């Protein structure tokens, strides 16, 4: 049999393969289910991003047609002191709040992984703040909590401590926002809790036979096994922290003295208070680049501490 005949025979077998025929019948259904997502991705995400990129090169005030202005918005950004202030404040918030939230969620998940009576109720109560944490109502409540002579000050005065003016002091206002972020650790906690339950018990038994202490088992077994989950929570938490807005807008609105002028809040002010939509679009492009660089850095460093082999 020459090569052409062999190829024809192979083609015939492929055509008659029931697996391939079933796959071909399922493909239209798969494309049908994917169509809403693809349309949303094209028109709501990719289309919006391309339009934002176009606006970043224009002068646009929402009331008149956009006029092409080249790279003027970007050059003005780099000479804007408030832009650099918002960059500094946002990075401080990300660097402090993301690790604090990860540590809090991991420690609480470790405690809740123990089998004690009523553990389901404890888990639900601790997860509850995450359901309302990012809402306007929760932000108003948090603001009242740290108001001057509010509940926090009242508790401190019971111990003879005069608390600072939390929201009126530039050095403590951002701490209030970080605490609010840490308070919303429930989602990460649930993911950590699921990861803890997937760790095989024989690993702990082997470590115990080898004489490892509880701390050593946690550091040498638990953390390496959880490293992919830590990576996921770190990545998602970092991205979310760069985009924080509602809490800042409700609680401090950037004050006092721009000490909480977060990047997205400043972007909102430029776009919807001063109607500098082209300028705001340029800021959003810069934010996209910053988040992409930080995400890329996390991915690059993950090969040194994330263990996918376990």
PDB file of C-alpha atoms in Angstrom:
ATOM      1  CA  UNK A   1       0.000   0.000   0.000  1.00  0.00           C
ATOM      2  CA  UNK A   2       1.509   3.302  -1.059  1.00  0.00           C
ATOM      3  CA  UNK A   3       1.491   6.439   1.047  1.00  0.00           C
ATOM      4  CA  UNK A   4      -1.568   7.979  -0.624  1.00  0.00           C
ATOM      5  CA  UNK A   5      -3.665   4.877   0.007  1.00  0.00           C
ATOM      6  CA  UNK A   6      -2.518   4.703   3.639  1.00  0.00           C
ATOM      7  CA  UNK A   7      -3.462   8.371   4.122  1.00  0.00           C
ATOM      8  CA  UNK A   8      -6.887   7.744   2.594  1.00  0.00           C
ATOM      9  CA  UNK A   9      -7.429   4.785   4.927  1.00  0.00           C
ATOM     10  CA  UNK A  10      -6.453   6.858   7.953  1.00  0.00           C
ATOM     11  CA  UNK A  11      -8.809   9.622   6.857  1.00  0.00           C
ATOM     12  CA  UNK A  12     -11.619   7.144   6.502  1.00  0.00           C
ATOM     13  CA  UNK A  13     -11.002   5.781  10.001  1.00  0.00           C
ATOM     14  CA  UNK A  14     -10.962   9.297  11.404  1.00  0.00           C
ATOM     15  CA  UNK A  15     -14.254  10.104   9.724  1.00  0.00           C
ATOM     16  CA  UNK A  16     -15.827   6.994  11.173  1.00  0.00           C
ATOM     17  CA  UNK A  17     -14.479   7.552  14.702  1.00  0.00           C
ATOM     18  CA  UNK A  18     -17.514   7.736  17.054  1.00  0.00           C
ATOM     19  CA  UNK A  19     -15.576   9.897  19.500  1.00  0.00           C
ATOM     20  CA  UNK A  20     -14.807  12.509  16.858  1.00  0.00           C
ATOM     21  CA  UNK A  21     -18.364  12.431  15.578  1.00  0.00           C
ATOM     22  CA  UNK A  22     -19.694  12.968  19.105  1.00  0.00           C
ATOM     23  CA  UNK A  23     -17.249  15.817  19.605  1.00  0.00           C
ATOM     24  CA  UNK A  24     -18.383  17.469  16.395  1.00  0.00           C
ATOM     25  CA  UNK A  25     -22.013  17.187  17.461  1.00  0.00           C
ATOM     26  CA  UNK A  26     -21.199  18.765  20.812  1.00  0.00           C
ATOM     27  CA  UNK A  27     -19.171  21.654  19.392  1.00  0.00           C
ATOM     28  CA  UNK A  28     -22.180  23.758  18.268  1.00  0.00           C
ATOM     29  CA  UNK A  29     -23.747  23.372  21.713  1.00  0.00           C
ATOM     30  CA  UNK A  30     -20.487  24.431  23.363  1.00  0.00           C
ATOM     31  CA  UNK A  31     -20.184  27.455  21.089  1.00  0.00           C
ATOM     32  CA  UNK A  32     -23.820  28.299  21.851  1.00  0.00           C
ATOM     33  CA  UNK A  33     -23.180  28.336  25.595  1.00  0.00           C
ATOM     34  CA  UNK A  34     -19.981  30.345  25.093  1.00  0.00           C
ATOM     35  CA  UNK A  35     -21.619  32.958  22.885  1.00  0.00           C
ATOM     36  CA  UNK A  36     -23.042  35.175  25.691  1.00  0.00           C
ATOM     37  CA  UNK A  37     -19.636  35.236  27.377  1.00  0.00           C
ATOM     38  CA  UNK A  38     -17.845  35.962  24.111  1.00  0.00           C
ATOM     39  CA  UNK A  39     -20.258  38.794  23.268  1.00  0.00           C
ATOM     40  CA  UNK A  40     -19.857  40.249  26.755  1.00  0.00           C
ATOM     41  CA  UNK A  41     -16.088  39.948  26.509  1.00  0.00           C
ATOM     42  CA  UNK A  42     -16.012  41.672  23.128  1.00  0.00           C
ATOM     43  CA  UNK A  43     -18.518  44.486  23.672  1.00  0.00           C
ATOM     44  CA  UNK A  44     -18.484  45.083  27.434  1.00  0.00           C
ATOM     45  CA  UNK A  45     -14.838  44.428  28.281  1.00  0.00           C
ATOM     46  CA  UNK A  46     -12.622  44.619  25.202  1.00  0.00           C
ATOM     47  CA  UNK A  47     -14.793  47.298  23.573  1.00  0.00           C
ATOM     48  CA  UNK A  48     -14.804  49.437  26.709  1.00  0.00           C
ATOM     49  CA  UNK A  49     -11.058  49.091  27.094  1.00  0.00           C
ATOM     50  CA  UNK A  50     -10.431  50.151  23.499  1.00  0.00           C
ATOM     51  CA  UNK A  51     -12.789  53.123  23.871  1.00  0.00           C
ATOM     52  CA  UNK A  52     -11.032  54.127  27.104  1.00  0.00           C
ATOM     53  CA  UNK A  53      -7.701  53.933  25.302  1.00  0.00           C
ATOM     54  CA  UNK A  54      -9.090  56.217  22.592  1.00  0.00           C
ATOM     55  CA  UNK A  55     -10.435  58.708  25.159  1.00  0.00           C
ATOM     56  CA  UNK A  56      -7.057  58.841  26.891  1.00  0.00           C
ATOM     57  CA  UNK A  57      -5.700  60.639  23.814  1.00  0.00           C
ATOM     58  CA  UNK A  58      -8.511  63.196  23.719  1.00  0.00           C
ATOM     59  CA  UNK A  59      -9.924  66.166  25.573  1.00  0.00           C
ATOM     60  CA  UNK A  60     -13.432  65.127  26.579  1.00  0.00           C
ATOM     61  CA  UNK A  61     -15.814  66.678  29.122  1.00  0.00           C
ATOM     62  CA  UNK A  62     -18.928  64.494  28.665  1.00  0.00           C
ATOM     63  CA  UNK A  63     -20.848  67.465  27.191  1.00  0.00           C
ATOM     64  CA  UNK A  64     -19.049  67.961  23.880  1.00  0.00           C
ATOM     65  CA  UNK A  65     -17.376  65.740  21.329  1.00  0.00           C
ATOM     66  CA  UNK A  66     -13.931  64.418  22.221  1.00  0.00           C
ATOM     67  CA  UNK A  67     -11.043  66.201  20.500  1.00  0.00           C
ATOM     68  CA  UNK A  68      -7.776  64.419  19.775  1.00  0.00           C
ATOM     69  CA  UNK A  69      -5.001  65.809  21.993  1.00  0.00           C
ATOM     70  CA  UNK A  70      -2.164  63.326  21.548  1.00  0.00           C
ATOM     71  CA  UNK A  71      -0.260  62.394  24.694  1.00  0.00           C
ATOM     72  CA  UNK A  72      -1.088  65.604  26.566  1.00  0.00           C
ATOM     73  CA  UNK A  73      -3.102  63.777  29.245  1.00  0.00           C
ATOM     74  CA  UNK A  74      -0.188  61.435  29.973  1.00  0.00           C
ATOM     75  CA  UNK A  75       2.393  64.236  30.142  1.00  0.00           C
ATOM     76  CA  UNK A  76       0.149  66.216  32.503  1.00  0.00           C
ATOM     77  CA  UNK A  77      -0.271  63.141  34.678  1.00  0.00           C
ATOM     78  CA  UNK A  78       3.423  62.808  35.362  1.00  0.00           C
ATOM     79  CA  UNK A  79       3.651  66.468  36.413  1.00  0.00           C
ATOM     80  CA  UNK A  80       0.543  66.277  38.635  1.00  0.00           C
ATOM     81  CA  UNK A  81       1.512  66.092  42.357  1.00  0.00           C
ATOM     82  CA  UNK A  82      -1.877  64.627  43.300  1.00  0.00           C
ATOM     83  CA  UNK A  83      -1.281  61.783  40.837  1.00  0.00           C
ATOM     84  CA  UNK A  84       1.937  60.833  42.630  1.00  0.00           C
ATOM     85  CA  UNK A  85       0.222  61.246  46.008  1.00  0.00           C
ATOM     86  CA  UNK A  86      -2.510  58.833  44.938  1.00  0.00           C
ATOM     87  CA  UNK A  87       0.124  56.369  43.703  1.00  0.00           C
ATOM     88  CA  UNK A  88       1.977  56.523  47.038  1.00  0.00           C
ATOM     89  CA  UNK A  89      -1.168  56.186  49.166  1.00  0.00           C
ATOM     90  CA  UNK A  90      -2.484  53.280  47.102  1.00  0.00           C
ATOM     91  CA  UNK A  91       0.804  51.367  47.243  1.00  0.00           C
ATOM     92  CA  UNK A  92       1.003  51.850  51.025  1.00  0.00           C
ATOM     93  CA  UNK A  93      -2.523  50.498  51.337  1.00  0.00           C
ATOM     94  CA  UNK A  94      -1.776  47.496  49.099  1.00  0.00           C
ATOM     95  CA  UNK A  95       1.502  46.632  50.817  1.00  0.00           C
ATOM     96  CA  UNK A  96      -0.036  46.814  54.302  1.00  0.00           C
ATOM     97  CA  UNK A  97      -3.599  45.574  53.811  1.00  0.00           C
ATOM     98  CA  UNK A  98      -3.036  42.574  51.515  1.00  0.00           C
ATOM     99  CA  UNK A  99      -0.532  40.704  53.768  1.00  0.00           C
ATOM    100  CA  UNK A 100      -2.518  41.644  56.888  1.00  0.00           C
ATOM    101  CA  UNK A 101      -5.698  40.273  55.357  1.00  0.00           C
ATOM    102  CA  UNK A 102      -3.972  37.087  54.222  1.00  0.00           C
ATOM    103  CA  UNK A 103      -2.471  36.456  57.646  1.00  0.00           C
ATOM    104  CA  UNK A 104      -5.766  37.125  59.429  1.00  0.00           C
ATOM    105  CA  UNK A 105      -7.745  34.881  57.087  1.00  0.00           C
ATOM    106  CA  UNK A 106      -5.177  32.068  57.311  1.00  0.00           C
ATOM    107  CA  UNK A 107      -5.013  32.157  61.107  1.00  0.00           C
ATOM    108  CA  UNK A 108      -8.797  32.191  61.491  1.00  0.00           C
ATOM    109  CA  UNK A 109      -9.164  29.407  58.909  1.00  0.00           C
ATOM    110  CA  UNK A 110      -6.644  27.325  60.871  1.00  0.00           C
ATOM    111  CA  UNK A 111      -8.659  27.812  64.049  1.00  0.00           C
ATOM    112  CA  UNK A 112     -11.952  27.027  62.315  1.00  0.00           C
ATOM    113  CA  UNK A 113     -10.546  23.850  60.751  1.00  0.00           C
ATOM    114  CA  UNK A 114     -10.682  22.200  64.171  1.00  0.00           C
ATOM    115  CA  UNK A 115     -13.672  19.984  64.774  1.00  0.00           C
ATOM    116  CA  UNK A 116     -15.434  21.440  67.801  1.00  0.00           C
ATOM    117  CA  UNK A 117     -19.071  21.671  68.731  1.00  0.00           C
ATOM    118  CA  UNK A 118     -20.963  24.431  66.889  1.00  0.00           C
ATOM    119  CA  UNK A 119     -18.122  25.085  64.464  1.00  0.00           C
ATOM    120  CA  UNK A 120     -20.602  25.700  61.623  1.00  0.00           C
ATOM    121  CA  UNK A 121     -22.164  28.599  63.534  1.00  0.00           C
ATOM    122  CA  UNK A 122     -18.737  30.124  64.219  1.00  0.00           C
ATOM    123  CA  UNK A 123     -17.814  29.888  60.533  1.00  0.00           C
ATOM    124  CA  UNK A 124     -21.056  31.566  59.453  1.00  0.00           C
ATOM    125  CA  UNK A 125     -20.697  34.382  61.982  1.00  0.00           C
ATOM    126  CA  UNK A 126     -17.088  35.080  60.993  1.00  0.00           C
ATOM    127  CA  UNK A 127     -17.912  34.968  57.282  1.00  0.00           C
ATOM    128  CA  UNK A 128     -20.882  37.326  57.686  1.00  0.00           C
ATOM    129  CA  UNK A 129     -18.864  40.620  57.568  1.00  0.00           C
ATOM    130  CA  UNK A 130     -17.567  39.694  54.114  1.00  0.00           C
ATOM    131  CA  UNK A 131     -21.101  39.722  52.731  1.00  0.00           C
ATOM    132  CA  UNK A 132     -21.625  43.363  53.688  1.00  0.00           C
ATOM    133  CA  UNK A 133     -18.040  44.551  54.066  1.00  0.00           C
ATOM    134  CA  UNK A 134     -17.775  46.461  50.794  1.00  0.00           C
ATOM    135  CA  UNK A 135     -21.222  48.025  50.927  1.00  0.00           C
ATOM    136  CA  UNK A 136     -22.053  51.672  51.491  1.00  0.00           C
ATOM    137  CA  UNK A 137     -23.975  50.811  54.671  1.00  0.00           C
ATOM    138  CA  UNK A 138     -21.018  48.959  56.186  1.00  0.00           C
ATOM    139  CA  UNK A 139     -18.723  51.868  55.303  1.00  0.00           C
ATOM    140  CA  UNK A 140     -21.044  54.339  57.030  1.00  0.00           C
ATOM    141  CA  UNK A 141     -21.151  52.085  60.074  1.00  0.00           C
ATOM    142  CA  UNK A 142     -17.351  51.815  60.078  1.00  0.00           C
ATOM    143  CA  UNK A 143     -17.090  55.607  59.887  1.00  0.00           C
ATOM    144  CA  UNK A 144     -19.425  56.016  62.879  1.00  0.00           C
ATOM    145  CA  UNK A 145     -17.403  53.425  64.756  1.00  0.00           C
ATOM    146  CA  UNK A 146     -14.221  55.494  64.471  1.00  0.00           C
ATOM    147  CA  UNK A 147     -15.813  58.929  64.797  1.00  0.00           C
ATOM    148  CA  UNK A 148     -14.577  61.187  67.566  1.00  0.00           C
ATOM    149  CA  UNK A 149     -16.253  60.017  70.817  1.00  0.00           C
ATOM    150  CA  UNK A 150     -17.553  56.994  68.905  1.00  0.00           C
ATOM    151  CA  UNK A 151     -17.682  53.401  70.208  1.00  0.00           C
ATOM    152  CA  UNK A 152     -13.947  52.797  69.699  1.00  0.00           C
ATOM    153  CA  UNK A 153     -13.003  55.898  71.694  1.00  0.00           C
ATOM    154  CA  UNK A 154     -15.521  54.935  74.389  1.00  0.00           C
ATOM    155  CA  UNK A 155     -13.945  51.478  74.750  1.00  0.00           C
ATOM    156  CA  UNK A 156     -10.439  52.953  74.919  1.00  0.00           C
ATOM    157  CA  UNK A 157     -11.529  55.430  77.592  1.00  0.00           C
ATOM    158  CA  UNK A 158     -12.618  52.524  79.789  1.00  0.00           C
ATOM    159  CA  UNK A 159      -8.917  51.652  79.998  1.00  0.00           C
ATOM    160  CA  UNK A 160      -7.863  55.259  80.494  1.00  0.00           C
ATOM    161  CA  UNK A 161      -6.676  55.655  76.898  1.00  0.00           C
ATOM    162  CA  UNK A 162      -7.537  58.770  74.934  1.00  0.00           C
ATOM    163  CA  UNK A 163      -7.725  57.671  71.322  1.00  0.00           C
ATOM    164  CA  UNK A 164      -6.610  59.872  68.449  1.00  0.00           C
ATOM    165  CA  UNK A 165      -8.973  61.626  66.083  1.00  0.00           C
ATOM    166  CA  UNK A 166      -8.967  58.579  63.856  1.00  0.00           C
ATOM    167  CA  UNK A 167     -10.470  60.064  60.713  1.00  0.00           C
ATOM    168  CA  UNK A 168      -9.116  63.594  61.206  1.00  0.00           C
ATOM    169  CA  UNK A 169      -5.461  62.636  61.594  1.00  0.00           C
ATOM    170  CA  UNK A 170      -3.461  61.994  58.374  1.00  0.00           C
ATOM    171  CA  UNK A 171      -1.418  59.277  60.079  1.00  0.00           C
ATOM    172  CA  UNK A 172      -4.405  57.286  61.395  1.00  0.00           C
ATOM    173  CA  UNK A 173      -7.050  57.755  58.686  1.00  0.00           C
ATOM    174  CA  UNK A 174      -5.466  55.174  56.387  1.00  0.00           C
ATOM    175  CA  UNK A 175      -5.202  52.752  59.339  1.00  0.00           C
ATOM    176  CA  UNK A 176      -8.998  52.848  59.647  1.00  0.00           C
ATOM    177  CA  UNK A 177      -9.311  51.859  55.979  1.00  0.00           C
ATOM    178  CA  UNK A 178      -6.740  49.067  56.363  1.00  0.00           C
ATOM    179  CA  UNK A 179      -8.662  47.704  59.362  1.00  0.00           C
ATOM    180  CA  UNK A 180     -11.846  47.710  57.312  1.00  0.00           C
ATOM    181  CA  UNK A 181     -10.087  45.719  54.598  1.00  0.00           C
ATOM    182  CA  UNK A 182      -8.775  43.182  57.114  1.00  0.00           C
ATOM    183  CA  UNK A 183     -12.270  42.881  58.612  1.00  0.00           C
ATOM    184  CA  UNK A 184     -13.500  41.593  55.240  1.00  0.00           C
ATOM    185  CA  UNK A 185     -11.271  38.498  55.245  1.00  0.00           C
ATOM    186  CA  UNK A 186     -14.128  36.007  55.053  1.00  0.00           C
ATOM    187  CA  UNK A 187     -13.796  35.077  51.371  1.00  0.00           C
ATOM    188  CA  UNK A 188     -10.103  34.268  51.690  1.00  0.00           C
ATOM    189  CA  UNK A 189     -10.823  32.401  54.916  1.00  0.00           C
ATOM    190  CA  UNK A 190     -13.325  30.107  53.195  1.00  0.00           C
ATOM    191  CA  UNK A 191     -10.810  29.291  50.433  1.00  0.00           C
ATOM    192  CA  UNK A 192      -8.077  28.604  52.998  1.00  0.00           C
ATOM    193  CA  UNK A 193     -10.489  26.435  54.975  1.00  0.00           C
ATOM    194  CA  UNK A 194     -11.229  24.341  51.890  1.00  0.00           C
ATOM    195  CA  UNK A 195      -7.494  23.997  51.233  1.00  0.00           C
ATOM    196  CA  UNK A 196      -6.769  22.910  54.802  1.00  0.00           C
ATOM    197  CA  UNK A 197      -9.320  20.125  54.524  1.00  0.00           C
ATOM    198  CA  UNK A 198      -7.599  18.798  51.391  1.00  0.00           C
ATOM    199  CA  UNK A 199      -4.219  18.253  53.069  1.00  0.00           C
ATOM    200  CA  UNK A 200      -3.696  14.473  53.503  1.00  0.00           C
ATOM    201  CA  UNK A 201      -3.506  13.411  57.135  1.00  0.00           C
ATOM    202  CA  UNK A 202      -0.646  10.979  56.506  1.00  0.00           C
ATOM    203  CA  UNK A 203       1.686  13.942  55.926  1.00  0.00           C
ATOM    204  CA  UNK A 204       1.097  15.139  59.480  1.00  0.00           C
ATOM    205  CA  UNK A 205       1.445  11.583  60.787  1.00  0.00           C
ATOM    206  CA  UNK A 206       4.806  11.187  59.032  1.00  0.00           C
ATOM    207  CA  UNK A 207       5.990  14.554  60.362  1.00  0.00           C
ATOM    208  CA  UNK A 208       4.897  13.606  63.878  1.00  0.00           C
ATOM    209  CA  UNK A 209       6.791  10.283  63.686  1.00  0.00           C
ATOM    210  CA  UNK A 210       9.862  12.229  62.584  1.00  0.00           C
ATOM    211  CA  UNK A 211       9.574  14.302  65.755  1.00  0.00           C
ATOM    212  CA  UNK A 212       8.283  17.547  64.238  1.00  0.00           C
ATOM    213  CA  UNK A 213       6.622  19.976  66.636  1.00  0.00           C
ATOM    214  CA  UNK A 214       3.255  21.599  65.945  1.00  0.00           C
ATOM    215  CA  UNK A 215       4.962  24.758  64.683  1.00  0.00           C
ATOM    216  CA  UNK A 216       7.291  22.744  62.429  1.00  0.00           C
ATOM    217  CA  UNK A 217       4.335  20.770  61.004  1.00  0.00           C
ATOM    218  CA  UNK A 218       2.549  24.015  60.246  1.00  0.00           C
ATOM    219  CA  UNK A 219       5.586  25.567  58.573  1.00  0.00           C
ATOM    220  CA  UNK A 220       6.836  22.455  56.718  1.00  0.00           C
ATOM    221  CA  UNK A 221       3.539  20.784  55.818  1.00  0.00           C
ATOM    222  CA  UNK A 222       0.606  23.174  56.032  1.00  0.00           C
ATOM    223  CA  UNK A 223       2.100  26.250  54.395  1.00  0.00           C
ATOM    224  CA  UNK A 224       3.730  24.421  51.434  1.00  0.00           C
ATOM    225  CA  UNK A 225       0.487  22.564  50.798  1.00  0.00           C
ATOM    226  CA  UNK A 226      -1.431  25.842  50.912  1.00  0.00           C
ATOM    227  CA  UNK A 227       1.039  27.796  48.769  1.00  0.00           C
ATOM    228  CA  UNK A 228      -1.093  27.620  45.570  1.00  0.00           C
ATOM    229  CA  UNK A 229      -4.058  28.988  47.532  1.00  0.00           C
ATOM    230  CA  UNK A 230      -1.900  31.671  49.126  1.00  0.00           C
ATOM    231  CA  UNK A 231      -0.764  32.626  45.611  1.00  0.00           C
ATOM    232  CA  UNK A 232      -4.359  32.876  44.388  1.00  0.00           C
ATOM    233  CA  UNK A 233      -5.522  34.950  47.354  1.00  0.00           C
ATOM    234  CA  UNK A 234      -2.447  37.181  47.106  1.00  0.00           C
ATOM    235  CA  UNK A 235      -3.048  37.858  43.417  1.00  0.00           C
ATOM    236  CA  UNK A 236      -6.770  38.539  43.737  1.00  0.00           C
ATOM    237  CA  UNK A 237      -6.309  40.600  46.902  1.00  0.00           C
ATOM    238  CA  UNK A 238      -3.646  42.755  45.265  1.00  0.00           C
ATOM    239  CA  UNK A 239      -5.819  43.482  42.237  1.00  0.00           C
ATOM    240  CA  UNK A 240      -8.846  44.271  44.414  1.00  0.00           C
ATOM    241  CA  UNK A 241      -6.823  46.554  46.695  1.00  0.00           C
ATOM    242  CA  UNK A 242      -5.616  48.661  43.778  1.00  0.00           C
ATOM    243  CA  UNK A 243      -9.259  49.246  42.815  1.00  0.00           C
ATOM    244  CA  UNK A 244     -10.672  50.086  46.267  1.00  0.00           C
ATOM    245  CA  UNK A 245     -13.124  52.986  46.050  1.00  0.00           C
ATOM    246  CA  UNK A 246     -16.433  52.758  47.934  1.00  0.00           C
ATOM    247  CA  UNK A 247     -14.975  52.595  51.430  1.00  0.00           C
ATOM    248  CA  UNK A 248     -12.607  55.491  50.780  1.00  0.00           C
ATOM    249  CA  UNK A 249     -15.287  57.636  49.156  1.00  0.00           C
ATOM    250  CA  UNK A 250     -17.735  57.116  52.027  1.00  0.00           C
ATOM    251  CA  UNK A 251     -15.381  57.223  55.015  1.00  0.00           C
ATOM    252  CA  UNK A 252     -12.717  59.838  54.212  1.00  0.00           C
ATOM    253  CA  UNK A 253     -13.287  61.108  50.637  1.00  0.00           C
ATOM    254  CA  UNK A 254      -9.524  61.426  50.282  1.00  0.00           C
ATOM    255  CA  UNK A 255      -8.937  63.475  53.427  1.00  0.00           C
ATOM    256  CA  UNK A 256      -7.511  64.665  55.643  1.00  0.00           C
ATOM    257  CA  UNK A 257      -4.867  66.548  53.622  1.00  0.00           C
ATOM    258  CA  UNK A 258      -5.003  63.957  50.792  1.00  0.00           C
ATOM    259  CA  UNK A 259      -3.670  61.294  53.168  1.00  0.00           C
ATOM    260  CA  UNK A 260      -6.249  58.835  51.793  1.00  0.00           C
ATOM    261  CA  UNK A 261      -6.380  60.077  48.219  1.00  0.00           C
ATOM    262  CA  UNK A 262      -6.499  56.627  46.649  1.00  0.00           C
ATOM    263  CA  UNK A 263      -5.858  56.219  42.939  1.00  0.00           C
ATOM    264  CA  UNK A 264      -9.386  55.216  41.924  1.00  0.00           C
ATOM    265  CA  UNK A 265     -10.886  57.998  44.063  1.00  0.00           C
ATOM    266  CA  UNK A 266      -8.688  60.566  42.301  1.00  0.00           C
ATOM    267  CA  UNK A 267      -9.646  59.019  38.964  1.00  0.00           C
ATOM    268  CA  UNK A 268     -13.316  59.404  39.901  1.00  0.00           C
ATOM    269  CA  UNK A 269     -12.801  63.018  40.941  1.00  0.00           C
ATOM    270  CA  UNK A 270     -11.136  63.868  37.632  1.00  0.00           C
ATOM    271  CA  UNK A 271     -13.785  62.095  35.570  1.00  0.00           C
ATOM    272  CA  UNK A 272     -17.069  62.806  37.331  1.00  0.00           C
ATOM    273  CA  UNK A 273     -16.433  65.900  39.466  1.00  0.00           C
ATOM    274  CA  UNK A 274     -14.154  67.931  37.158  1.00  0.00           C
ATOM    275  CA  UNK A 275     -15.396  66.262  33.906  1.00  0.00           C
ATOM    276  CA  UNK A 276     -11.836  65.626  32.712  1.00  0.00           C
ATOM    277  CA  UNK A 277     -12.809  62.337  31.097  1.00  0.00           C
ATOM    278  CA  UNK A 278      -9.752  62.167  28.842  1.00  0.00           C
ATOM    279  CA  UNK A 279      -7.510  62.691  31.851  1.00  0.00           C
ATOM    280  CA  UNK A 280      -9.419  60.050  33.828  1.00  0.00           C
ATOM    281  CA  UNK A 281      -9.157  57.644  30.891  1.00  0.00           C
ATOM    282  CA  UNK A 282      -5.385  58.147  30.832  1.00  0.00           C
ATOM    283  CA  UNK A 283      -5.317  57.409  34.577  1.00  0.00           C
ATOM    284  CA  UNK A 284      -7.262  54.188  34.027  1.00  0.00           C
ATOM    285  CA  UNK A 285      -4.761  53.081  31.384  1.00  0.00           C
ATOM    286  CA  UNK A 286      -1.903  53.750  33.812  1.00  0.00           C
ATOM    287  CA  UNK A 287      -3.746  51.777  36.509  1.00  0.00           C
ATOM    288  CA  UNK A 288      -4.184  48.856  34.121  1.00  0.00           C
ATOM    289  CA  UNK A 289      -0.438  48.877  33.415  1.00  0.00           C
ATOM    290  CA  UNK A 290       0.401  49.050  37.147  1.00  0.00           C
ATOM    291  CA  UNK A 291      -1.893  46.112  37.973  1.00  0.00           C
ATOM    292  CA  UNK A 292      -0.499  44.111  35.040  1.00  0.00           C
ATOM    293  CA  UNK A 293       3.092  44.744  36.200  1.00  0.00           C
ATOM    294  CA  UNK A 294       2.304  43.797  39.802  1.00  0.00           C
ATOM    295  CA  UNK A 295       0.439  40.674  38.695  1.00  0.00           C
ATOM    296  CA  UNK A 296       3.342  39.739  36.416  1.00  0.00           C
ATOM    297  CA  UNK A 297       5.775  40.231  39.318  1.00  0.00           C
ATOM    298  CA  UNK A 298       3.687  37.921  41.532  1.00  0.00           C
ATOM    299  CA  UNK A 299       3.576  35.308  38.767  1.00  0.00           C
ATOM    300  CA  UNK A 300       7.349  35.531  38.194  1.00  0.00           C
ATOM    301  CA  UNK A 301       8.182  35.167  41.892  1.00  0.00           C
ATOM    302  CA  UNK A 302       5.672  32.344  42.386  1.00  0.00           C
ATOM    303  CA  UNK A 303       8.122  29.768  41.027  1.00  0.00           C
ATOM    304  CA  UNK A 304      10.290  30.359  44.109  1.00  0.00           C
ATOM    305  CA  UNK A 305       7.616  29.769  46.746  1.00  0.00           C
ATOM    306  CA  UNK A 306       4.543  28.108  45.230  1.00  0.00           C
ATOM    307  CA  UNK A 307       4.700  24.334  45.365  1.00  0.00           C
ATOM    308  CA  UNK A 308       2.523  22.632  42.763  1.00  0.00           C
ATOM    309  CA  UNK A 309       4.115  19.201  43.193  1.00  0.00           C
ATOM    310  CA  UNK A 310       2.447  18.324  46.477  1.00  0.00           C
TER     311      UNK A 310
END
